[in-house]
Tab-separated table of C-alpha atoms in Angstrom:
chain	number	residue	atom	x	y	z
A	29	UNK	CA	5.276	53.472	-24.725
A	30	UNK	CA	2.693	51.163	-24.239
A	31	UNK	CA	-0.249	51.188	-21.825
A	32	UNK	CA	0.296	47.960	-19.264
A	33	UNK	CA	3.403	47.629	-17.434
A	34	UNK	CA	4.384	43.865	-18.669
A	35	UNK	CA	2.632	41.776	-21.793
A	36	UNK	CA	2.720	39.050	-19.346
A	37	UNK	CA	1.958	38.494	-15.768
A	38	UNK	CA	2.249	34.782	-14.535
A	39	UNK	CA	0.695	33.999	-11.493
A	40	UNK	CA	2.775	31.055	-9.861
A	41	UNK	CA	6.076	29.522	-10.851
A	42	UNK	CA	5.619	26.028	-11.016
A	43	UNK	CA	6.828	23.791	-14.027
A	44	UNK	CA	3.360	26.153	-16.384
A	45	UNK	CA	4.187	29.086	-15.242
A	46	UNK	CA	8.202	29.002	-15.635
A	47	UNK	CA	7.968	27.686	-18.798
A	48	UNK	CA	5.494	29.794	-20.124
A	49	UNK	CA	7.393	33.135	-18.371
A	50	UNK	CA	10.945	31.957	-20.355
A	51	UNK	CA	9.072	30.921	-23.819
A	52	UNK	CA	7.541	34.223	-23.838
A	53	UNK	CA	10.672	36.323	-22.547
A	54	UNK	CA	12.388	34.367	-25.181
A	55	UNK	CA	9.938	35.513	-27.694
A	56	UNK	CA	10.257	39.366	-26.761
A	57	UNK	CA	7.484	39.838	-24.316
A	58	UNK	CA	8.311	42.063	-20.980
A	59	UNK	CA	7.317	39.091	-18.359
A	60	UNK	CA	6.745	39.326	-14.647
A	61	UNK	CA	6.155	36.098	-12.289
A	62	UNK	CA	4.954	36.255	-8.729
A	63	UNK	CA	5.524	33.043	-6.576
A	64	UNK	CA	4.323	33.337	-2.877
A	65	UNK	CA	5.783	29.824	-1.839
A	66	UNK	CA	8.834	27.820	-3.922
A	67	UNK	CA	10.106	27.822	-6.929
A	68	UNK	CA	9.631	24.692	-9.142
A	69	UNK	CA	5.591	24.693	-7.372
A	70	UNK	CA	4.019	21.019	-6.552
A	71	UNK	CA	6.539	19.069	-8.931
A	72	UNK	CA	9.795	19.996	-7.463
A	73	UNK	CA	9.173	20.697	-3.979
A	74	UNK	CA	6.304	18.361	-2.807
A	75	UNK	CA	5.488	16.153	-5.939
A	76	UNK	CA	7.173	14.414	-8.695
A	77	UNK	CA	10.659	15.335	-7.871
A	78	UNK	CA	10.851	14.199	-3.755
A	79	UNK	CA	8.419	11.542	-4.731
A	80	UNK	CA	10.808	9.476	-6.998
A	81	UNK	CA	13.678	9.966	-4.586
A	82	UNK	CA	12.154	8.452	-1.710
A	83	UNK	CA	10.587	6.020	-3.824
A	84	UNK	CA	14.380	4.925	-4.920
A	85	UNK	CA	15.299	4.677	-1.422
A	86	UNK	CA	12.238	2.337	-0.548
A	87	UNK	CA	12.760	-0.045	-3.678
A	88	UNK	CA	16.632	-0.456	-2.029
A	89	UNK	CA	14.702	-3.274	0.764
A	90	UNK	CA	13.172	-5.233	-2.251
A	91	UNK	CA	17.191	-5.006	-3.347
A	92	UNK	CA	18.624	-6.118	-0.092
A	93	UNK	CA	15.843	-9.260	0.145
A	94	UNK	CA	16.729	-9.917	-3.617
A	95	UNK	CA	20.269	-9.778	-3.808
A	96	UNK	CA	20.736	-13.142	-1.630
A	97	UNK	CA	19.236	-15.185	-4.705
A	98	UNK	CA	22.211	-13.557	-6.348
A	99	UNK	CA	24.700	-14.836	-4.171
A	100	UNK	CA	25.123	-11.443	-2.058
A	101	UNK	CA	25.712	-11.783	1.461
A	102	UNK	CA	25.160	-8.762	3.759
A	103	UNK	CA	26.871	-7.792	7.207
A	104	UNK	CA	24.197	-7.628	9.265
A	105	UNK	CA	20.943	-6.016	9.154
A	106	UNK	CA	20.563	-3.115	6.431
A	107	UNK	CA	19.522	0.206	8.502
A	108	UNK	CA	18.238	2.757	7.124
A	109	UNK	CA	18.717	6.867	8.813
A	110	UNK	CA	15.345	8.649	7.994
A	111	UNK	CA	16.727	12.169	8.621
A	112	UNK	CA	20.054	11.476	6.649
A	113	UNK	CA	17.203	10.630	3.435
A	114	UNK	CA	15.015	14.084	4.120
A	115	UNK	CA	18.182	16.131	4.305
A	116	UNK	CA	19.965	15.232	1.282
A	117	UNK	CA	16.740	15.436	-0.222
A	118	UNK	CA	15.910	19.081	0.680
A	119	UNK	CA	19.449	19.403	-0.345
A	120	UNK	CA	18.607	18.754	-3.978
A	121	UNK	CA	15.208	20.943	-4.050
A	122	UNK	CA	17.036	23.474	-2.822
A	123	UNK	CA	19.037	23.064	-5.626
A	124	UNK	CA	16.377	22.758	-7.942
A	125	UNK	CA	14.805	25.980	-6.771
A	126	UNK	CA	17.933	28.275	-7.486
A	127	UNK	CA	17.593	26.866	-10.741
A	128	UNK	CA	14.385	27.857	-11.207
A	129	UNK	CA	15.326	31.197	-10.133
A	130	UNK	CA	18.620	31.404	-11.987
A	131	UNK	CA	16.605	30.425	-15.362
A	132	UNK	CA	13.788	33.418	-14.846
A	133	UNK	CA	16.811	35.991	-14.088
A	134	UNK	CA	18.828	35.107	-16.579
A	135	UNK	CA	15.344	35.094	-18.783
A	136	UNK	CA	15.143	39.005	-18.021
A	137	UNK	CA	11.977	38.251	-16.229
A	138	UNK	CA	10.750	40.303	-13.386
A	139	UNK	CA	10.211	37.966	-10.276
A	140	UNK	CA	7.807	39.174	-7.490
A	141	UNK	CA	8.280	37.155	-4.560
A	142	UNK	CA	4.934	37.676	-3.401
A	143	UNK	CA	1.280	36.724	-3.190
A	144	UNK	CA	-0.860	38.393	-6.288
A	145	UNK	CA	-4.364	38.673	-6.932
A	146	UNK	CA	-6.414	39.821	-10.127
A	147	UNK	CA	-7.902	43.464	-9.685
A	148	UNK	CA	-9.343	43.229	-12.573
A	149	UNK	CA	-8.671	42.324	-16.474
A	150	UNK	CA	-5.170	43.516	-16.402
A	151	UNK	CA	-4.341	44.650	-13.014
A	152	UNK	CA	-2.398	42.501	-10.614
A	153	UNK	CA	-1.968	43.112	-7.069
A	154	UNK	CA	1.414	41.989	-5.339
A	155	UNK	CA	3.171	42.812	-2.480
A	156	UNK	CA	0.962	45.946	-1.878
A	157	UNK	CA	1.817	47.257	-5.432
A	158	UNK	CA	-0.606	47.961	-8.262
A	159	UNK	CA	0.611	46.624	-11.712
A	160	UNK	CA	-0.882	46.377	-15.383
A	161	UNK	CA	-0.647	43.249	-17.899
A	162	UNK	CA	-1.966	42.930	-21.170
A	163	UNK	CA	-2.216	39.321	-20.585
A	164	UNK	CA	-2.692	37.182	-17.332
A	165	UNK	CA	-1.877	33.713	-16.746
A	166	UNK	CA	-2.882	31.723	-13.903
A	167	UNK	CA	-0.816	28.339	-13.716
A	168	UNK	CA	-1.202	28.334	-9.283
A	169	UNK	CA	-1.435	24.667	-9.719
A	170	UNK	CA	-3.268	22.350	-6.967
A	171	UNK	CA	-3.741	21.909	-3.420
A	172	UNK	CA	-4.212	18.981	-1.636
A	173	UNK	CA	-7.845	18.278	-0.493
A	174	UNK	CA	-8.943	17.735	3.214
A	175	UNK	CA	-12.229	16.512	3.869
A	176	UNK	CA	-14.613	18.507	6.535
A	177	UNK	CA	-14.535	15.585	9.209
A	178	UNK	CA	-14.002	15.724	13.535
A	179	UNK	CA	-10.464	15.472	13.670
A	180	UNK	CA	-8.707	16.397	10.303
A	181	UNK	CA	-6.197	18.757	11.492
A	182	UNK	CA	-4.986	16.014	13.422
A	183	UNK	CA	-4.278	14.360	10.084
A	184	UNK	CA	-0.932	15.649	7.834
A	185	UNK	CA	-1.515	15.542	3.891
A	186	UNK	CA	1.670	14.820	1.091
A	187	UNK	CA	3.007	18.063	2.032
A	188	UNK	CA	3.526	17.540	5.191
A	189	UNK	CA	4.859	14.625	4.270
A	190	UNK	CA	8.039	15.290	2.623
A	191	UNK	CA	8.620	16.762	6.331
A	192	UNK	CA	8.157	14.448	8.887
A	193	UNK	CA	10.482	13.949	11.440
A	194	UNK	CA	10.793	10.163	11.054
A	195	UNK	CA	8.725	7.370	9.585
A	196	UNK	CA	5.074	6.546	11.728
A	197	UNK	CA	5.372	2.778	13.031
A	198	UNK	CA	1.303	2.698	12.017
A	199	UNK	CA	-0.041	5.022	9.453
A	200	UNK	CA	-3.533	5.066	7.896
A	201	UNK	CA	-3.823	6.379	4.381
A	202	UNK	CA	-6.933	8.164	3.078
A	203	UNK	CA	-7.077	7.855	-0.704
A	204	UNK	CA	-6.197	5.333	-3.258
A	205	UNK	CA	-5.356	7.309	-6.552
A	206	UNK	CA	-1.842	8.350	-7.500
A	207	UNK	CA	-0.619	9.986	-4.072
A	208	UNK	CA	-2.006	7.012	-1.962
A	209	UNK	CA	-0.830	4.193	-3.640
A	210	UNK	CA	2.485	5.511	-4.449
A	211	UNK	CA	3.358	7.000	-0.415
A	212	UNK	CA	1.554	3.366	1.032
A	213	UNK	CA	4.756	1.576	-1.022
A	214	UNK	CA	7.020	4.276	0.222
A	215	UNK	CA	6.214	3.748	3.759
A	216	UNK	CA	6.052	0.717	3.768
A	217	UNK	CA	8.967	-0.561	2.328
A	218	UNK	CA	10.731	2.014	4.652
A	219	UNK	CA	8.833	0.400	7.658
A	220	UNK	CA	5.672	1.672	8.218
A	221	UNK	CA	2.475	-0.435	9.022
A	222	UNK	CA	0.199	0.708	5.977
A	223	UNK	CA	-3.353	0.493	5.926
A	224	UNK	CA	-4.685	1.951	2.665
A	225	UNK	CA	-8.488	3.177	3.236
A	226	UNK	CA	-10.224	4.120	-0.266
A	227	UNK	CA	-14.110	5.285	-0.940
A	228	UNK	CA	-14.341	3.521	-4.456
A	229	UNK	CA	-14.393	-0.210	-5.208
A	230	UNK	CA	-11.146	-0.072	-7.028
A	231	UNK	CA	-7.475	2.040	-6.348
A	232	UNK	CA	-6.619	4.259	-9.649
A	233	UNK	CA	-9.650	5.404	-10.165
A	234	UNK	CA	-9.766	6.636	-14.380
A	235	UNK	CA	-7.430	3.587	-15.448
A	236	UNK	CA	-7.742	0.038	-17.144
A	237	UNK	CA	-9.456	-1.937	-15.109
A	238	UNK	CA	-7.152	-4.802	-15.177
A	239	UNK	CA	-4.125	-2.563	-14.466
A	240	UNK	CA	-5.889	-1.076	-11.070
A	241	UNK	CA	-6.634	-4.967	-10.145
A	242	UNK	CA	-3.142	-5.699	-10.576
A	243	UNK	CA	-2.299	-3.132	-8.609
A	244	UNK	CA	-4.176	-4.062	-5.807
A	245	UNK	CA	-2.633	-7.283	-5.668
A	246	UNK	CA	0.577	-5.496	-6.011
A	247	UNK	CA	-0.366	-3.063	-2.818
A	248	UNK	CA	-1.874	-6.066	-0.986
A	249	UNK	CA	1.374	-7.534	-0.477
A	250	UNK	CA	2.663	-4.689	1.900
A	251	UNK	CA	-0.284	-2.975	3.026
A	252	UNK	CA	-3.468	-3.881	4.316
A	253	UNK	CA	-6.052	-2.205	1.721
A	254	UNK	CA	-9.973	-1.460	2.560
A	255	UNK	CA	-12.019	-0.437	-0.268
A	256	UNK	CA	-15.544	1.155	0.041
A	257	UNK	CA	-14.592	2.792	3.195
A	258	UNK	CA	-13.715	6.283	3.911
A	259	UNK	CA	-12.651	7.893	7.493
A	260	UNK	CA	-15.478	9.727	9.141
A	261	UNK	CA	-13.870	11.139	12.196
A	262	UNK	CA	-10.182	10.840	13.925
A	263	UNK	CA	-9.214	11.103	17.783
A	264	UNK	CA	-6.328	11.460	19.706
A	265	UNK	CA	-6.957	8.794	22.090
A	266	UNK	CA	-3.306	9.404	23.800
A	267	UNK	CA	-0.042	11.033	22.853
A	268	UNK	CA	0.532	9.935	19.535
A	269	UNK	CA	-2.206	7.277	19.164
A	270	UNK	CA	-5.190	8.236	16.885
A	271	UNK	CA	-8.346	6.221	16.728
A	272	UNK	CA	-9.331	6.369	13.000
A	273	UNK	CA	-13.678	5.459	12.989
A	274	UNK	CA	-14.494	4.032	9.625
A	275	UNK	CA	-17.951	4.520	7.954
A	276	UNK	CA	-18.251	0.878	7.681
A	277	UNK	CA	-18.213	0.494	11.708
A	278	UNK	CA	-14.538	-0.289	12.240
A	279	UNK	CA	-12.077	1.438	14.399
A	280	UNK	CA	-8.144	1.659	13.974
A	281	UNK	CA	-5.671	2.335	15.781
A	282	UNK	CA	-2.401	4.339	14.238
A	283	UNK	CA	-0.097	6.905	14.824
A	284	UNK	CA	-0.391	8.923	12.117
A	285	UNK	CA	-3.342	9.810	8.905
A	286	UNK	CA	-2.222	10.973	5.627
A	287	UNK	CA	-4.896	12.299	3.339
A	288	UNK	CA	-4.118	11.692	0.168
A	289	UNK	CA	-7.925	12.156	-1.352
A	290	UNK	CA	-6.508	14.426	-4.704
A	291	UNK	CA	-5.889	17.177	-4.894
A	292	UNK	CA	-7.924	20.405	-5.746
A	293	UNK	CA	-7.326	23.646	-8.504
A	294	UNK	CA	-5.595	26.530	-6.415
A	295	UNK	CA	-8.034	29.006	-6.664
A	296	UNK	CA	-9.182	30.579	-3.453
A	297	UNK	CA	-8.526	34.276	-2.846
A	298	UNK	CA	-7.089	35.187	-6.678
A	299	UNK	CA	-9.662	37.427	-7.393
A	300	UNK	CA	-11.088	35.550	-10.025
A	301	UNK	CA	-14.528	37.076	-9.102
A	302	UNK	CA	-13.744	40.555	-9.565
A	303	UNK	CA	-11.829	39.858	-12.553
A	304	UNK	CA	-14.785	37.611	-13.969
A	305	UNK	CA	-12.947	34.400	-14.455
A	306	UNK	CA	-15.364	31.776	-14.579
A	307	UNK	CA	-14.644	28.372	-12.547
A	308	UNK	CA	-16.902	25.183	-12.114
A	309	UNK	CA	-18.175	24.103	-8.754
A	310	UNK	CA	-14.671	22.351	-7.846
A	311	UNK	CA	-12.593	25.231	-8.375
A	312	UNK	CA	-10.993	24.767	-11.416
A	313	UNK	CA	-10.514	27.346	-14.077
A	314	UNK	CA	-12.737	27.367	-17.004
A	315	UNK	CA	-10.841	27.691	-20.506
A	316	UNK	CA	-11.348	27.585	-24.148
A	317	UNK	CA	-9.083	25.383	-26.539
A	318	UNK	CA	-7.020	28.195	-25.946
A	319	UNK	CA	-6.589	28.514	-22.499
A	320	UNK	CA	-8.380	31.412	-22.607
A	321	UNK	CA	-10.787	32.280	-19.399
A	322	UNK	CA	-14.368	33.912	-19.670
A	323	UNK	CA	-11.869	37.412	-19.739
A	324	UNK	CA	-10.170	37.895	-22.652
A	325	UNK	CA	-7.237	38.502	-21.353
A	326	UNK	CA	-6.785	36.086	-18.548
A	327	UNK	CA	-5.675	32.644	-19.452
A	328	UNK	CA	-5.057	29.345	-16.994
A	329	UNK	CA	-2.701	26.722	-17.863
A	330	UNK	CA	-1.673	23.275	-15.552
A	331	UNK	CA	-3.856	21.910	-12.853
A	332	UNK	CA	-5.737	24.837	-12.058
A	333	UNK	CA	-7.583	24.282	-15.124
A	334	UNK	CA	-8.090	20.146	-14.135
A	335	UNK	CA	-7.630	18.879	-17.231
A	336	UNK	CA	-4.862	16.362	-16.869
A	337	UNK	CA	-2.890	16.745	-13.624
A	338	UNK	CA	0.322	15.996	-14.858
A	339	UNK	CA	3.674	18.130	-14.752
A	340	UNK	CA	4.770	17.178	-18.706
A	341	UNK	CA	1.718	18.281	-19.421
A	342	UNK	CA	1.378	21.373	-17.741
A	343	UNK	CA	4.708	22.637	-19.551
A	344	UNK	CA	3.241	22.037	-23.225
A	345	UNK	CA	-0.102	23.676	-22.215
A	346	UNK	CA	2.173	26.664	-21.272
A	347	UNK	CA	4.070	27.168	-24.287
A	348	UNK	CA	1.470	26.796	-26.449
A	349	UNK	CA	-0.095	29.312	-24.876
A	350	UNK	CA	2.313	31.678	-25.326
A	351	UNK	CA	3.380	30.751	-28.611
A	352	UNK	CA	0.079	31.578	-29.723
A	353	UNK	CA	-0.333	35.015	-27.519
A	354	UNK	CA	3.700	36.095	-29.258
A	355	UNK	CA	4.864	33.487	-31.628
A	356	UNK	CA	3.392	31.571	-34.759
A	357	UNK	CA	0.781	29.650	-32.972
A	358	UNK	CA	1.462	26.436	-30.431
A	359	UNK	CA	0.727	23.134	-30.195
A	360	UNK	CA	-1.405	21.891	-28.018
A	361	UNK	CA	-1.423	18.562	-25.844
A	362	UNK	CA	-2.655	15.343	-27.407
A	363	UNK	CA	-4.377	14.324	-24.386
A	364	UNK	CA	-6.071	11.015	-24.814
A	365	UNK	CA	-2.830	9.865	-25.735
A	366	UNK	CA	-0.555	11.242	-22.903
A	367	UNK	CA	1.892	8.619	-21.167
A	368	UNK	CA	1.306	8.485	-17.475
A	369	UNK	CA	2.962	6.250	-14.696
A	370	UNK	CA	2.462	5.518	-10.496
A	371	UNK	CA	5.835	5.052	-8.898
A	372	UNK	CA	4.483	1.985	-7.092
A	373	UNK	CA	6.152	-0.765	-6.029
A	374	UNK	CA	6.531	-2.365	-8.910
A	375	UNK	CA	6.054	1.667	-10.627
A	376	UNK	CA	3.385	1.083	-13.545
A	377	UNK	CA	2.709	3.067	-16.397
A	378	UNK	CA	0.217	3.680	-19.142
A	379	UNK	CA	-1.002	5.538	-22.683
A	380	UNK	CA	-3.567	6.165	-24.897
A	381	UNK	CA	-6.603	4.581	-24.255
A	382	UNK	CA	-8.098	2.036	-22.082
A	383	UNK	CA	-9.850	-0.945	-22.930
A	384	UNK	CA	-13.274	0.493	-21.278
A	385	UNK	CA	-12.842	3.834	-23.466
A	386	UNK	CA	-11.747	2.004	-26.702
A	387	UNK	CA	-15.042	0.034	-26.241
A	388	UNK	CA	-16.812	3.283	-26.213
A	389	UNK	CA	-14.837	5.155	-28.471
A	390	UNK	CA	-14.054	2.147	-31.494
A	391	UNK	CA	-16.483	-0.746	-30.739
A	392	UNK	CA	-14.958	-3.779	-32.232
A	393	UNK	CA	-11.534	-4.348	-30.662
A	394	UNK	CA	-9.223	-6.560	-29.837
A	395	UNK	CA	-7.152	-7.011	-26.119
A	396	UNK	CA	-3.680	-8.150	-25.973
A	397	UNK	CA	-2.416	-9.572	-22.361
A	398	UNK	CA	0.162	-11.382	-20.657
A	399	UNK	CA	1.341	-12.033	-17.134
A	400	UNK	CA	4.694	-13.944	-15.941
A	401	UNK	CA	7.368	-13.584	-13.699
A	402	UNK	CA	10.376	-10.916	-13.991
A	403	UNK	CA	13.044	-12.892	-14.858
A	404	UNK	CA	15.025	-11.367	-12.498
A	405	UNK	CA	12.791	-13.464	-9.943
A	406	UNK	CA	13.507	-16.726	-11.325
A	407	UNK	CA	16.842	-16.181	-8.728
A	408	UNK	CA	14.847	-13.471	-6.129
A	409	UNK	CA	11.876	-15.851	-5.210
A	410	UNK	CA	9.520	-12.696	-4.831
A	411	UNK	CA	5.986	-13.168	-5.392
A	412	UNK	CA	5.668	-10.473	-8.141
A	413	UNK	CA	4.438	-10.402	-11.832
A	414	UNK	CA	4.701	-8.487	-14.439
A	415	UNK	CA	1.281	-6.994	-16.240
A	416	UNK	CA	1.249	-6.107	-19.792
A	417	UNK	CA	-1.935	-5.303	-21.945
A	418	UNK	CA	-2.445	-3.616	-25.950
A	419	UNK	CA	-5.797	-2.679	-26.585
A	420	UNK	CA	-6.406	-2.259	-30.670
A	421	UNK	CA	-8.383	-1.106	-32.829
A	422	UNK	CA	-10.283	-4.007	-34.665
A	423	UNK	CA	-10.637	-2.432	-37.820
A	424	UNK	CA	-8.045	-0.060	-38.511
A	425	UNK	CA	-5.430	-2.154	-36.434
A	426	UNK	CA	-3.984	0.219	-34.650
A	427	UNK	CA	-2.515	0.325	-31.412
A	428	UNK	CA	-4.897	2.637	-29.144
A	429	UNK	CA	-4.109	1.749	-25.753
A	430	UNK	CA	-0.664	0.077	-24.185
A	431	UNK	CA	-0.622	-1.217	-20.220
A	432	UNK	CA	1.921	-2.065	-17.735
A	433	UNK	CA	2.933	-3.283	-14.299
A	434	UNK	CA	6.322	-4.209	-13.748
A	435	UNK	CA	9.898	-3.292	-13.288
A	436	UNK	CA	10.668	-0.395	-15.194
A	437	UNK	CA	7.166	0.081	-16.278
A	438	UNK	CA	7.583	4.018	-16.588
A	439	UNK	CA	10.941	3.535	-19.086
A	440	UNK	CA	9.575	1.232	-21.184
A	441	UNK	CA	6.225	2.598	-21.773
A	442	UNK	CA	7.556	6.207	-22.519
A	443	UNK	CA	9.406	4.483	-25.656
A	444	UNK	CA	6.183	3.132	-26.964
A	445	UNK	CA	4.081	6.207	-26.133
A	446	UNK	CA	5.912	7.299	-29.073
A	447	UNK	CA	4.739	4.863	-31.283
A	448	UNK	CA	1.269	5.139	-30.212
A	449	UNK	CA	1.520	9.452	-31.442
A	450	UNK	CA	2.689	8.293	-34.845
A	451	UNK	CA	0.247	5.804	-35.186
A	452	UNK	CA	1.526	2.415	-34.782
A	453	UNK	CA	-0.151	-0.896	-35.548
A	454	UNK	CA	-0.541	-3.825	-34.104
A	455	UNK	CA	1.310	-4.908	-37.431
A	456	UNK	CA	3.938	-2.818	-36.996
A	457	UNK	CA	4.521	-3.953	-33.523
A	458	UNK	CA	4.407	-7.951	-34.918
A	459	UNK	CA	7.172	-6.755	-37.206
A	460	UNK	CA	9.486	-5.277	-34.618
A	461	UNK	CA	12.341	-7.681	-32.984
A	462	UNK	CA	12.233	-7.664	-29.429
A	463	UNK	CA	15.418	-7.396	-27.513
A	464	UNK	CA	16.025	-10.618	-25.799
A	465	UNK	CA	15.870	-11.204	-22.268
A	466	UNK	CA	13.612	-8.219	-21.668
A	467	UNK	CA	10.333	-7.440	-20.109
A	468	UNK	CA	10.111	-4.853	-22.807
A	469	UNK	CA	9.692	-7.198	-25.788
A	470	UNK	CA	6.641	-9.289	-24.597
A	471	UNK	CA	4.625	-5.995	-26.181
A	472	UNK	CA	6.239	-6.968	-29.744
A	473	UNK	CA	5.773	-10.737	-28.876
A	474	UNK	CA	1.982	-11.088	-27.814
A	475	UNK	CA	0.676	-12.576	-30.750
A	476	UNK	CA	-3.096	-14.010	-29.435
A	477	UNK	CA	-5.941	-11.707	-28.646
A	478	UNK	CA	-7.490	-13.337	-25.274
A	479	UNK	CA	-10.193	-11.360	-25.947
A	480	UNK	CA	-12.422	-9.073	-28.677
């Protein structure tokens, strides 16, 4: 018989912790999970999944507009039904969380709907009941970030937003990363009067430089964006109308605020204390190249442990974890070179390396760019280009970073992420025939550096 009740006990089912539960069940291990919330965590219930579906059915106004330089005539004004959108959207997460479920049962792994906390190395309380793991995972994920300011709980963040009863006429958007850019295109498109308020000098923060200028133009088109500013306090002037004070001096008027300033490692009341888990001042769990915490036998996968905050990546990080705790080892993340996109509006996408960090990293290289018009705008008239950049490697020629803003960004660029793993060239790139008319084959096309 052996001395803990389980080999593993996951703390929080999100896309980490499922996989890691199933991989390990599947490898012979006696798993438990405890979820106090949803199944499917940030990703499927307030994240990636919702996200993309209301970004589809913001992108259908650009369609409408577009479709009359096709030859389309419509029947009046397009309307669009708000609640009709929400509902057959919790529709499908509610679909996606009985699959969740459904794939841990038929795993064989214990699921305690419940909130747990770390008693120690390898005790777990949940649900009032005591139990014993030789290994602990934490994989609680993120939480969105709400700055101590007068007025904040009159504010909602992207949670709430999934929610809302009907889109704000006037809406003031703290926050000009991935959540703020991507729900100021949502909302707007679906009506809303966007202003987008961000701290830094630039929106996307951490990418090329040329792709977050880009996308400022993009964003400037439909929303009205302030940079270097930051909300210091929010009132309710009357029923529904919030004045929003600005640390530069200005004052705006809207009926709703949506932080959307990140969002931070779900740590707070685990027990991580008592258990000895080390965490840096922001909250996030500190791990080895193994995921392995400053106790042994606690281990923190996902955003908790802020490396990259991304869903794809959360996954691998869990089963190489547990391939390495009860299989032949795992592999881990390559994470300069993981593919990441912003369903924007156009969605853009990105991997490997930036120019600023091949500069650092390489020295000498060489930066491939183009901007035109989609060609499906030669007919649409819209005022929107297409941005695509290679950044390579001078001496070695090979392909370290690849850029885009466009139609389809997200599509095309997980293709070439793949050729960036194995290694590609710019060479190799010359040498491959583009598929004509595309967007796609202007990055097998760009023959010029415009810059070293």
């Amino acid at each position: 018989m052996s001395e803990f009740d389980h080999d593993l006990f996951v703390i929080g089912a999100g896309s980490a912790g499922v996989r890691a539960a199933r991989t390990a069940a599947a490898l012979g291990a006696r798993v438990a999970v405890a979820e106090e919330r949803y199944m499917g965590g940030t990703c499927v219930n307030v994240g990636c999944v919702p996200k993309k579906l209301l970004s589809y059915a913001a992108h259908y106004r650009h369609d409408f507009e577009d479709s009359a330089g096709y030859g389309w005539r419509l029947a009046g004004e397009p309307g669009f039904d708000w609640p009709a959108l929400i509902a057959n959207k919790d529709r499908e997460i509610s679909r996606l969380n009985g699959i969740y479920e459904k794939l841990l049962n038929d795993s064989g792994v214990t699921l305690f709907r419940d909130r747990a906390r770390l008693e120690g190395g390898h005790d777990v309380l949940v649900g009032g009941q005591r139990v014993t793991a030789r290994h602990i995972l934490i994989a609680t994920g993120g939480w969105p970030f709400i700055p101590d300011i007068p007025g904040a709980d009159k504010a909602i963040t992207s949670n709430e937003f999934f929610h809302m009863e009907r889109v704000p006429e006037s809406i003031v958007i703290a926050g000009g990363g991935y959540i703020g850019v991507e729900l100021s295109g949502i909302l707007a498109l679906l009506g809303s009067r966007v202003t987008l308020v961000q701290r830094r000098d630039h929106l996307l923060p951490g990418f090329d430089q040329d792709l977050s200028a880009e996308i400022e133009t993009a964003v400037g088109r439909y929303a009205s964006v302030r940079l270097e500013d930051e909300i210091t306090e929010i009132v309710e002037s009357t029923p529904g109308d919030l004045r929003i004070q600005l640390m530069q001096g200005d004052v705006l008027q809207a009926e709703q605020v949506l932080f959307a300033a990140g969002r931070r490692p779900n740590t707070a009341d685990l027990g991580l204390d008592q258990a000895g888990v080390w965490t840096t001042e922001g909250g996030a769990i500190i791990v080895d190249e193994h995921f392995q915490t400053s106790a042994a036998s606690i281990h923190a996968v996902g955003d908790v442990i802020d490396r990259k905050a991304l869903t794809p990546v959360a996954l691998a990080e869990g089963e190489a974890l547990v391939r390495e705790l009860f299989g032949q080892g795992g592999r881990v993340p390559d994470y300069p070179l993981v593919p990441a996109a912003v369903f924007s509006q156009p969605p853009m996408a990105t991997a490997g390396l930036t120019e600023q960090q091949a500069r650092k990293q390489h020295g000498q290289i060489q930066v491939y760019r183009t901007r035109f018009t989609h060609m499906r705008h030669t007919l649409s008239g819209r005022d929107e280009k297409v941005f695509m950049k290679l950044v390579v490697d001078a001496d070695t020629d090979r392909v370290l970073g690849i850029h885009m803003l466009g139609p389809d960004a997200p599509e095309i660029i997980q293709g070439f992420a793949v050729a960036l793993q194995a290694g590609a060239t710019k060479a190799q790139f010359d040498a491959t025939i583009g598929i004509h008319p595309t967007a796609a084959e202007e990055f097998v096309t760009m023959r010029t550096p415009d810059r070293d």
